[in-house]
Short mmCIF file of C-alpha atoms and ligand atoms in Angstrom, two decimals:
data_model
loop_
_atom_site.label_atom_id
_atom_site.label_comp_id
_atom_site.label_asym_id
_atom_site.label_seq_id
_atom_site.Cartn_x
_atom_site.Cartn_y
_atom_site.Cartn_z
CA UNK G 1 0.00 0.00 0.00
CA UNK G 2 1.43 3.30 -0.61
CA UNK G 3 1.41 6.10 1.40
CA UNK G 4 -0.36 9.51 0.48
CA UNK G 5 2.08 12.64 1.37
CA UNK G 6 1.24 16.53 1.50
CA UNK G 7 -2.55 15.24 2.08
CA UNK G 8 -4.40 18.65 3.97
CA UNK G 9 -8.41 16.95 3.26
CA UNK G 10 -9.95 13.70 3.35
CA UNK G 11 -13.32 13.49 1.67
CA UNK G 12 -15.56 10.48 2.03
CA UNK G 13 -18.33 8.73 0.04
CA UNK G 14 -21.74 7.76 2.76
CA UNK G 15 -23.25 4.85 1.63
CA UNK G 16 -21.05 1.75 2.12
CA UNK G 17 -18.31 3.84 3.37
CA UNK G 18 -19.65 5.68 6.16
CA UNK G 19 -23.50 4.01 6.67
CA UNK G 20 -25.24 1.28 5.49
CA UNK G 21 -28.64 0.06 5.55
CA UNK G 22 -29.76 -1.31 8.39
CA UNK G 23 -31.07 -4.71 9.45
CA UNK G 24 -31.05 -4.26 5.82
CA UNK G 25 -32.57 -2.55 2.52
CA UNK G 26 -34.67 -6.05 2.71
CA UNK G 27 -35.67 -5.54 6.32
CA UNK G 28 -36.94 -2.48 6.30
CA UNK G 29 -38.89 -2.45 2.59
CA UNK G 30 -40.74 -5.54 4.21
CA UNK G 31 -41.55 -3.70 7.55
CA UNK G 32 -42.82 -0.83 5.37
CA UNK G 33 -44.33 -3.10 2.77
CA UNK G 34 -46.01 -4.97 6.16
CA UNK G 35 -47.66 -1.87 7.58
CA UNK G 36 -49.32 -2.00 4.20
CA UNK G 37 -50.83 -5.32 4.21
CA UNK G 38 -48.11 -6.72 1.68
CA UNK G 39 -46.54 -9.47 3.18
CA UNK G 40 -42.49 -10.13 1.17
CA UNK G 41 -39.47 -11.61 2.92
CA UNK G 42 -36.96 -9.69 3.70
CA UNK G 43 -33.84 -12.18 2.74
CA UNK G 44 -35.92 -12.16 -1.16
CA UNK G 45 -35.79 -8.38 -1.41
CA UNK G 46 -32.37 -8.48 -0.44
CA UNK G 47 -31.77 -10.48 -3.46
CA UNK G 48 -34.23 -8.53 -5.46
CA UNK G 49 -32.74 -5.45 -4.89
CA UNK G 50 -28.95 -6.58 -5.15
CA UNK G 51 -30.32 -7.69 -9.00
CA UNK G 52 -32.30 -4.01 -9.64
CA UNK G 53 -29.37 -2.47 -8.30
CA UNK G 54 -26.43 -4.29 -10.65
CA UNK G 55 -29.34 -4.05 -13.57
CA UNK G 56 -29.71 -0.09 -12.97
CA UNK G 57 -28.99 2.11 -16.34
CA UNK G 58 -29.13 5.41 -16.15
CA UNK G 59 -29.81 5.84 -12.77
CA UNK G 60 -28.83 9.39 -11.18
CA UNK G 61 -29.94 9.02 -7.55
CA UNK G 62 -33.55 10.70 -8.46
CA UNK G 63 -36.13 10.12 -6.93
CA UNK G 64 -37.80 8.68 -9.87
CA UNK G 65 -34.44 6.83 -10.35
CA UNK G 66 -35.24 5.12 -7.03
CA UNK G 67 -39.03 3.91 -7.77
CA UNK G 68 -37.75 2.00 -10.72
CA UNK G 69 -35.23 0.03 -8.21
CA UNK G 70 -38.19 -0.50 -5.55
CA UNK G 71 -40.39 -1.17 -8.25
CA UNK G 72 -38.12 -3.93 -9.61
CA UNK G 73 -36.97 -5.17 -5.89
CA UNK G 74 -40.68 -6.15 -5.25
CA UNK G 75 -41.87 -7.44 -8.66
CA UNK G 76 -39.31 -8.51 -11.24
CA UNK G 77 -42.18 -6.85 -13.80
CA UNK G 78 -41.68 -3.30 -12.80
CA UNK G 79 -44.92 -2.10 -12.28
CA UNK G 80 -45.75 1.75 -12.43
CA UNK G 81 -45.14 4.07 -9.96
CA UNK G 82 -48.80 4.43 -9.01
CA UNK G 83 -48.93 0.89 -8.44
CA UNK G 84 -46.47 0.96 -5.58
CA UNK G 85 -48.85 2.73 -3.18
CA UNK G 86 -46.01 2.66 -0.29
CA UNK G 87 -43.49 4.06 -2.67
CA UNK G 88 -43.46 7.27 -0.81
CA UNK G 89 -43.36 6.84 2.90
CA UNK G 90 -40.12 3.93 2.05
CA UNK G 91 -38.89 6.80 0.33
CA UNK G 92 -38.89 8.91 3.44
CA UNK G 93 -38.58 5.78 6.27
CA UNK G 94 -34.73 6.06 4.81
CA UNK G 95 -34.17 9.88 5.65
CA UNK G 96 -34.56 8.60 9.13
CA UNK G 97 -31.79 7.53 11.05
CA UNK G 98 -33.26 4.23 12.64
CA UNK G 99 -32.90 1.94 9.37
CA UNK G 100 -28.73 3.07 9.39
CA UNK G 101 -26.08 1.79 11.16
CA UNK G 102 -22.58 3.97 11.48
CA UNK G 103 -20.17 1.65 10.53
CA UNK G 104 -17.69 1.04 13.59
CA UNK G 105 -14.38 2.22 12.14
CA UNK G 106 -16.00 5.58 11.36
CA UNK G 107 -16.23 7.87 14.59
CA UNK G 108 -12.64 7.19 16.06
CA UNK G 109 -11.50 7.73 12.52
CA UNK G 110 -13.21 10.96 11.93
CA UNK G 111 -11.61 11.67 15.39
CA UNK G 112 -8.46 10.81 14.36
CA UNK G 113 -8.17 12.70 11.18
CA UNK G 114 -9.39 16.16 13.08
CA UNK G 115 -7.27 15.89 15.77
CA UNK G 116 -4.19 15.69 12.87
CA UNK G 117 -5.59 19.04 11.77
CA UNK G 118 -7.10 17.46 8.79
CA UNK G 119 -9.97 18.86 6.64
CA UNK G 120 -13.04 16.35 6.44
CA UNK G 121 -15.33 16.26 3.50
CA UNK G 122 -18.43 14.46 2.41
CA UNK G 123 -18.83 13.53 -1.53
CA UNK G 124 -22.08 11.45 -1.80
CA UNK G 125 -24.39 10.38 -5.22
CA UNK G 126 -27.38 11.23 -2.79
CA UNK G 127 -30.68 13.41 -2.47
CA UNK G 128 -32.97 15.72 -0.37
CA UNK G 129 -32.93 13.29 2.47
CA UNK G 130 -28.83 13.10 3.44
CA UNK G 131 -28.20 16.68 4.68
CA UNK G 132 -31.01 15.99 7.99
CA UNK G 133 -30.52 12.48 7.91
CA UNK G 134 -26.41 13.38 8.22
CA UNK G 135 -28.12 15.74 11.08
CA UNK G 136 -29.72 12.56 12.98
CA UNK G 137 -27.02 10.64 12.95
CA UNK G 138 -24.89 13.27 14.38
CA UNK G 139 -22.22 13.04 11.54
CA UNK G 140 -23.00 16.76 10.04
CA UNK G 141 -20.77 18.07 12.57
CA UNK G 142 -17.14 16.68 11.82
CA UNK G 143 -17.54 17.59 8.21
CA UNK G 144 -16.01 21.15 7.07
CA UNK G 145 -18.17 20.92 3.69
CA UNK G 146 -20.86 18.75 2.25
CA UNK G 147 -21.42 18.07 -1.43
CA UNK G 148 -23.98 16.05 -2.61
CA UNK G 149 -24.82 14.87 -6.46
CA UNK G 150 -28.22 16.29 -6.07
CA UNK G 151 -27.36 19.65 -5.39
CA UNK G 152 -24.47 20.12 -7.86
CA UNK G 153 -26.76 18.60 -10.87
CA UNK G 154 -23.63 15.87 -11.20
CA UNK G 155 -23.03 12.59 -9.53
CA UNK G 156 -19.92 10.54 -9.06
CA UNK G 157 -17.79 9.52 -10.99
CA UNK G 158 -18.28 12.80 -12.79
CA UNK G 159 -15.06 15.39 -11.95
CA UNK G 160 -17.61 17.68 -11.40
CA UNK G 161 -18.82 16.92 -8.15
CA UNK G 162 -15.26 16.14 -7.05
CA UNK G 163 -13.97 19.81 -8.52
CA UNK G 164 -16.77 21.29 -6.62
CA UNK G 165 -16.06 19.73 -3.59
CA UNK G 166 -11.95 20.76 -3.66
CA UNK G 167 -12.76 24.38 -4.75
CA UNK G 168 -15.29 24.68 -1.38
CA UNK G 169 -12.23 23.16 0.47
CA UNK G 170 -9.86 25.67 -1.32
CA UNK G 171 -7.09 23.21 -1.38
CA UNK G 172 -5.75 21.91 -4.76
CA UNK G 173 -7.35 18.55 -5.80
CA UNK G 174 -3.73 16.43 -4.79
CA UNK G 175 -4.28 17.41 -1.42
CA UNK G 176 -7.33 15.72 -1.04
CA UNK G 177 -7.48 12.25 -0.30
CA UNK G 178 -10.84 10.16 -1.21
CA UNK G 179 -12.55 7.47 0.20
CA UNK G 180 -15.25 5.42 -0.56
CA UNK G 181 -16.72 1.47 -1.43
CA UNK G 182 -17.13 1.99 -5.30
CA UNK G 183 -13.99 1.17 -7.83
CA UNK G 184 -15.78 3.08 -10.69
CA UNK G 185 -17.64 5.60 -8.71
CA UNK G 186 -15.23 6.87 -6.07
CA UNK G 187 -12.01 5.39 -6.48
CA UNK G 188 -11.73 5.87 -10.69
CA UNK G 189 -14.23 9.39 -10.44
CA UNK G 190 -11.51 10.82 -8.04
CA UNK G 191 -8.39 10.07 -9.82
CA UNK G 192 -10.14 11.68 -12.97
CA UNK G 193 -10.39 14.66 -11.08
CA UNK G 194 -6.53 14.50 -10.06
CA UNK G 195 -7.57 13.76 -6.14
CA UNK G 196 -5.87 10.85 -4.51
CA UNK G 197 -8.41 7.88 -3.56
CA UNK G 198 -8.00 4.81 -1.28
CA UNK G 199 -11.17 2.01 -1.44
CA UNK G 200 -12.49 0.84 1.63
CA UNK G 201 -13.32 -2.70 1.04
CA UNK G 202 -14.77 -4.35 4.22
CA UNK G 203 -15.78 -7.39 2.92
CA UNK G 204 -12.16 -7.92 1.18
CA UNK G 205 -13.80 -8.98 -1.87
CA UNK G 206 -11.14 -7.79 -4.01
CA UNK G 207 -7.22 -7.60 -3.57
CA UNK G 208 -5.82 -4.30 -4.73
CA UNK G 209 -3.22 -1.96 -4.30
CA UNK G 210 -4.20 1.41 -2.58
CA UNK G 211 -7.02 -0.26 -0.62
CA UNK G 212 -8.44 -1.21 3.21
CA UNK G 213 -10.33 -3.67 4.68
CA UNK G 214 -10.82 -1.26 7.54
CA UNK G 215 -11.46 2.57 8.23
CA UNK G 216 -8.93 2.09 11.11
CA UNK G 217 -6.06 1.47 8.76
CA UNK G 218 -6.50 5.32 7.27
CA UNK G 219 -4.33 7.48 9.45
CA UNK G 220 -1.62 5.81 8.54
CA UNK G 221 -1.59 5.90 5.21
CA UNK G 222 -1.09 9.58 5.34
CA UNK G 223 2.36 10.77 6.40
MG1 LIG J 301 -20.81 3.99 -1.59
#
């Protein structure tokens, strides 16, 4: 692994890399799905979803973007929007911070990095809901700036977002070190942009260079 020198910012990507979805995407679109009189099993939806989600085209973290993947999750046949009745209030269930879990690594690292004088950044492909769900989880706090794809009109791996991002920070884009889950999205995106990137990979799924299995193993990486 190499080491990342004259790094002043470290921006991260939320979900996967920060927060994930918790029991799970399939736990809580059954309890939703439930309080509607539509029985589904969560483990199913988990599988549903993971297909919708690899099978997405043209998806830009809209809103309409996001029926067509709970459309799909429930019924392989994609009904319409009007035919998913609950569409809206599992829309909104995940602006609240009760279905998320922090991952553990992420507080003492966010802890660590400030108390090295670093800058902290958020880059997300999110919506509407991240800036007061950030707020419930108590996360908004430790971040200096907050840029999110639905805001800027861009989503990652577009330079775009990342450009905006470094010019908020005011630091030139190799002094900014990026993390997130996604090779293409994150990791690729923020090269592009001429920011340095490190994947966070806690299932270890893959074996590459510049990447952890563990938030924890951040800090040192930059000297
Ligand atoms: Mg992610």
């Amino acid at each position: 692994m190499n080491s990342f020198e004259g790094i002043q910012a470290v921006s991260f990507d939320v979900g996967g890399t920060l927060i994930e979805p918790w029991p799970s995407v399939g736990h809580v679109y059954a309890a939703v799905a439930a309080q509607h009189g539509v029985s589904a099993d969560p483990d199913r939806l988990n599988h549903q979803f993971a297909l919708a989600w690899n099978a997405k085209s043209a998806f830009d973290y809209s809103r309409r973007s996001w029926s067509q993947i709970v459309s799909r999750t429930f019924d392989a046949g994609a009904p319409a929007l009007e035919e998913m009745p609950f569409f809206d209030e599992l829309y909104e269930s995940f602006s609240g911070a009760d279905v998320w879990r922090i991952h553990e690594d992420v507080l003492p690292t966010l802890e660590a990095l400030l108390d090295r004088g670093l800058k902290l950044a958020i880059i997300s492909n999110w919506d509407e809901r991240l800036r007061p769900l950030l707020t419930r989880l108590k996360l908004d706090g430790y971040f200096d700036i907050i840029t999110i794809s639905s805001e800027i009109g861009f989503h990652k791996p577009s330079p775009v977002i990342f450009e905006e991002a470094v010019k908020k920070l005011g630091l030139p884009s190799s002094a900014v070190l990026h993390v997130g889950d996604s090779l293409e999205e994150d990791i690729h995106g923020a090269r592009r942009a001429g920011l340095k990137a490190v994947r966070v990979d806690r299932q270890r799924r893959q074996t590459q260079t510049d990447q952890v299995n563990s938030l924890h193993d951040l800090s040192a990486l930059i000297t």
